[in-house]
Short mmCIF file of C-alpha atoms in Angstrom, two decimals:
data_model
loop_
_atom_site.label_atom_id
_atom_site.label_comp_id
_atom_site.label_asym_id
_atom_site.label_seq_id
_atom_site.Cartn_x
_atom_site.Cartn_y
_atom_site.Cartn_z
CA MET P 1 1.66 -6.17 -11.12
CA VAL P 2 -1.32 -3.98 -11.80
CA LYS P 3 -2.10 -3.88 -15.69
CA GLU P 4 -3.94 -0.49 -16.65
CA LYS P 5 -5.96 -0.62 -20.24
CA ILE P 6 -4.31 2.04 -22.10
CA ASN P 7 -6.21 3.91 -24.73
CA ASN P 8 -3.60 3.89 -27.70
CA GLU P 9 -5.74 5.42 -29.91
CA GLN P 10 -5.01 8.71 -28.10
CA TYR P 11 -1.25 8.69 -29.31
CA LYS P 12 0.03 9.59 -32.67
CA ALA P 13 3.20 7.51 -32.61
CA TYR P 14 5.39 5.72 -30.34
CA LEU P 15 9.17 5.21 -29.35
CA ILE P 16 9.31 1.65 -28.05
CA ASP P 17 12.32 0.66 -25.96
CA LEU P 18 13.73 -2.85 -26.82
CA ASP P 19 15.65 -4.56 -23.98
CA GLY P 20 13.10 -5.09 -21.24
CA THR P 21 10.06 -4.16 -23.33
CA MET P 22 9.92 -6.10 -26.63
CA TYR P 23 12.60 -8.68 -25.29
CA MET P 24 14.67 -9.59 -22.10
CA GLY P 25 17.89 -10.78 -23.26
CA THR P 26 17.06 -13.54 -25.75
CA ASP P 27 13.41 -13.89 -24.37
CA GLU P 28 10.68 -12.14 -26.16
CA ILE P 29 8.40 -10.36 -23.47
CA ASP P 30 4.42 -11.45 -23.37
CA GLY P 31 2.42 -9.17 -26.01
CA ALA P 32 5.31 -7.55 -27.40
CA LYS P 33 4.40 -8.93 -31.00
CA GLN P 34 0.80 -8.39 -30.54
CA PHE P 35 1.38 -4.93 -29.54
CA ILE P 36 3.40 -4.30 -32.56
CA ASP P 37 0.62 -5.89 -34.91
CA TYR P 38 -1.69 -3.43 -33.66
CA LEU P 39 0.42 -0.78 -34.63
CA ASN P 40 0.83 -1.86 -37.97
CA VAL P 41 -2.83 -2.56 -38.46
CA LYS P 42 -4.00 0.87 -37.35
CA GLY P 43 -0.88 2.39 -39.25
CA ILE P 44 0.50 4.09 -36.02
CA PRO P 45 4.05 5.14 -36.50
CA HIS P 46 6.82 3.77 -34.48
CA LEU P 47 10.39 3.60 -33.82
CA TYR P 48 12.27 1.10 -32.09
CA VAL P 49 14.98 2.51 -29.32
CA THR P 50 17.78 1.13 -27.64
CA ASN P 51 20.54 2.39 -25.33
CA ASN P 52 22.65 -0.65 -26.72
CA SER P 53 25.21 1.02 -28.61
CA THR P 54 27.44 -2.05 -29.68
CA LYS P 55 24.49 -3.20 -31.86
CA THR P 56 23.75 -1.65 -35.78
CA PRO P 57 20.23 -1.26 -36.54
CA GLU P 58 20.69 -4.53 -38.82
CA GLN P 59 21.36 -6.61 -36.08
CA VAL P 60 18.67 -4.96 -34.24
CA THR P 61 16.35 -5.61 -37.03
CA GLU P 62 17.49 -9.02 -37.30
CA LYS P 63 16.57 -10.01 -33.53
CA LEU P 64 13.33 -8.35 -34.06
CA ARG P 65 12.46 -10.82 -37.07
CA GLU P 66 13.49 -13.46 -35.33
CA MET P 67 10.57 -12.42 -32.90
CA HIS P 68 8.47 -12.35 -36.41
CA ILE P 69 8.32 -8.80 -36.10
CA ASP P 70 8.98 -7.05 -39.72
CA ALA P 71 11.34 -4.17 -38.79
CA LYS P 72 13.40 -2.06 -40.80
CA PRO P 73 17.05 -0.94 -40.13
CA GLU P 74 15.59 2.85 -40.45
CA GLU P 75 13.02 2.33 -38.06
CA VAL P 76 15.90 1.53 -35.16
CA VAL P 77 17.47 4.26 -33.29
CA THR P 78 20.43 3.20 -30.95
CA SER P 79 22.38 5.30 -28.36
CA ALA P 80 25.46 5.13 -30.68
CA LEU P 81 23.54 6.95 -33.58
CA ALA P 82 22.00 9.36 -31.20
CA THR P 83 25.46 10.43 -29.83
CA ALA P 84 26.76 10.87 -33.44
CA ASP P 85 23.77 12.78 -34.38
CA TYR P 86 24.32 15.27 -31.21
CA ILE P 87 28.07 15.37 -32.10
CA SER P 88 27.23 16.32 -35.58
CA GLU P 89 25.24 19.18 -34.40
CA GLN P 90 27.53 20.53 -31.67
CA SER P 91 30.94 20.17 -33.59
CA GLN P 92 30.38 22.35 -36.72
CA GLY P 93 33.76 23.32 -38.10
CA ILE P 94 35.68 20.87 -35.34
CA SER P 95 37.80 17.94 -36.33
CA ILE P 96 36.98 14.53 -34.51
CA TYR P 97 39.06 11.42 -34.06
CA VAL P 98 37.13 8.37 -33.97
CA ARG P 99 38.65 4.96 -33.17
CA TRP P 100 35.65 2.75 -33.11
CA GLU P 101 34.78 1.33 -36.30
CA TRP P 102 31.10 1.11 -35.53
CA PHE P 103 30.74 4.52 -34.19
CA LYS P 104 32.90 5.86 -37.05
CA TYR P 105 30.38 4.74 -39.00
CA CYS P 106 27.51 6.47 -37.08
CA VAL P 107 29.69 9.86 -36.94
CA ASN P 108 30.24 9.60 -40.80
CA ARG P 109 26.28 8.84 -41.42
CA SER P 110 25.73 11.99 -39.32
CA GLY P 111 27.78 13.89 -41.49
CA SER P 112 30.34 15.33 -38.68
CA CYS P 113 33.48 13.25 -39.57
CA HIS P 114 35.74 13.52 -42.59
#
């Protein structure tokens, strides 16, 4: 694999994918923590994103903390949260019936379910 040196200072913020970038299953990806430490030292804003819709931001941050990465739930965007925000934007005045409790929380959080 060819590794390229990236000029990180050319970016103002980062969206960091988790599975396969920060960790693979239960294993940390080499250099992941060091990269986050670099962003924190430089004061570069970043969010963690995941397409795992079954985990809450709190569960995701717990996994990151196990890797000694100080993450906050508000720094995590899951596919369930993004979907709920999209539904909220697109469903003004429409009734929504949600059965899955975690997704119900996401939809309520975005203000589209009453």
